[in-house]
Amino acid sequence: MGRWQPDARERLEQAALDLFVEQGFAETTVPQITARAGLTTRTFYRHFADKREVLFGDEEIPVAAARMITEAPTDLPPMTLLTGALEAFAHTRFEHRRADLRRRRDIIRSDEGLTERELRKRAMLSEAARAALSERGLDPTVAALLAEMCVAVMYVSVQAWLDGDDDRPLVEILRSALTALRREFVSAPC
Amino acid sequence: MGRWQPDARERLEQAALDLFVEQGFAETTVPQITARAGLTTRTFYRHFADKREVLFGDEEIPVAAARMITEAPTDLPPMTLLTGALEAFAHTRFEHRRADLRRRRDIIRSDEGLTERELRKRAMLSEAARAALSERGLDPTVAALLAEMCVAVMYVSVQAWLDGDDDRPLVEILRSALTALRREFVSAPC
């Protein structure tokens, strides 16, 4: 109990991101990460299955997204529900982490395997949202479309936010993105 | 000239799909495919870099999509242009190939590496559409959103079409998908 560090996970993440940026993802070992963080490899493996999981540790995101959709009031229109879920994610998971998320993105882009893992993760999130929307009684194709669209809005908005050199909050970019999509749909005959 | 077969590519594809279904993708070799097709391995390699390319040979799809977007009249609203492009793709690349596309989907689902390749292919298509829309002068974020959304509409519609046990044309499913998305956007405040 005495030696337990409440911020061990955070320290390991910071040390790993530093090393991935400095010397490359492939070249970085778990002992290097724990040495930098001043922690043991035993502690590392209590938090992460391997070094890749430092980048993709938010495995519970699809579960959290599905729960938000499932637990929302049944009479909420799907787009209202999904907009609320996107904004909640922006606030709780992204807004305060821009610098780290930029480093993470650069590391993922530098490695083919990590890029593929990111695409898999995105597909898993879409699938979780689709299943949860479908369980609310939505038409299966509409559920799939809305899930894909929301995940796309989230990813595109996060990219724009990470690219931006101003301090515009992600939640504002998300809202503009949804408004812009809506405008395109409304202004053209489908 | 005399021995050249205009349908060699098609015969190789059919033989490969047959074998992938019968005995698995990993277990199938190029000589087995060419033996089944009654062609030489030399002919195989004139058409495909490897057996995986039989499944992902439509590498020109992103190029074709980008060209459609680039060459469309400049005053066409983006959604009108994209709807037209989706319908053109449905007609020229999908509509007559449902049975083969079903077999292809089953094979891809059975193999982790093929599933990842499919996700990469989809990301490349989104990226090509995004770049082409951006070149038309669209706001970069809107270009990315519309590209992602159209690719999602295409993939979801193709899945629904392959799942369907009726003979509803893909182009009809596509139109319903776009109409459904539009309705969700219009009926809820963003």
Coordinates of N, CA, C and O in Angstrom, one line a residue, chain A residues 3 12 34 38-46:
Chain A
R3 N 3.9 1.9 -1.1 CA 4.6 2.3 -2.3 C 3.6 2.5 -3.5 O 4.1 2.8 -4.6
L12 N 3.6 6.3 -16.5 CA 4.0 5.4 -17.5 C 3.6 5.9 -18.9 O 4.4 5.7 -19.9
T34 N 9.8 1.9 -18.1 CA 9.7 1.9 -16.6 C 10.8 2.6 -16.0 O 10.7 3.3 -14.9
G38 N 10.5 5.7 -13.5 CA 10.9 5.4 -12.1 C 10.0 4.3 -11.5 O 9.7 4.4 -10.3
L39 N 9.5 3.4 -12.3 CA 8.6 2.3 -11.8 C 9.1 1.0 -12.2 O 10.0 0.9 -13.1
T40 N 8.5 -0.1 -11.7 CA 9.0 -1.4 -12.1 C 8.2 -1.9 -13.3 O 7.1 -1.5 -13.6
T41 N 8.8 -2.9 -14.0 CA 8.1 -3.5 -15.1 C 6.8 -4.3 -14.6 O 5.8 -4.3 -15.3
R42 N 6.9 -4.7 -13.4 CA 5.7 -5.4 -12.8 C 4.6 -4.4 -12.7 O 3.4 -4.7 -13.1
T43 N 4.9 -3.2 -12.4 CA 3.8 -2.1 -12.3 C 3.3 -1.9 -13.7 O 2.1 -1.7 -14.0
F44 N 4.2 -1.8 -14.7 CA 3.8 -1.6 -16.1 C 2.8 -2.6 -16.5 O 1.7 -2.3 -17.0
Y45 N 3.1 -3.9 -16.3 CA 2.2 -5.0 -16.7 C 0.9 -5.1 -15.9 O 0.0 -5.7 -16.3
R46 N 0.9 -4.4 -14.8 CA -0.4 -4.3 -14.1 C -1.4 -3.3 -14.8 O -2.6 -3.5 -14.7

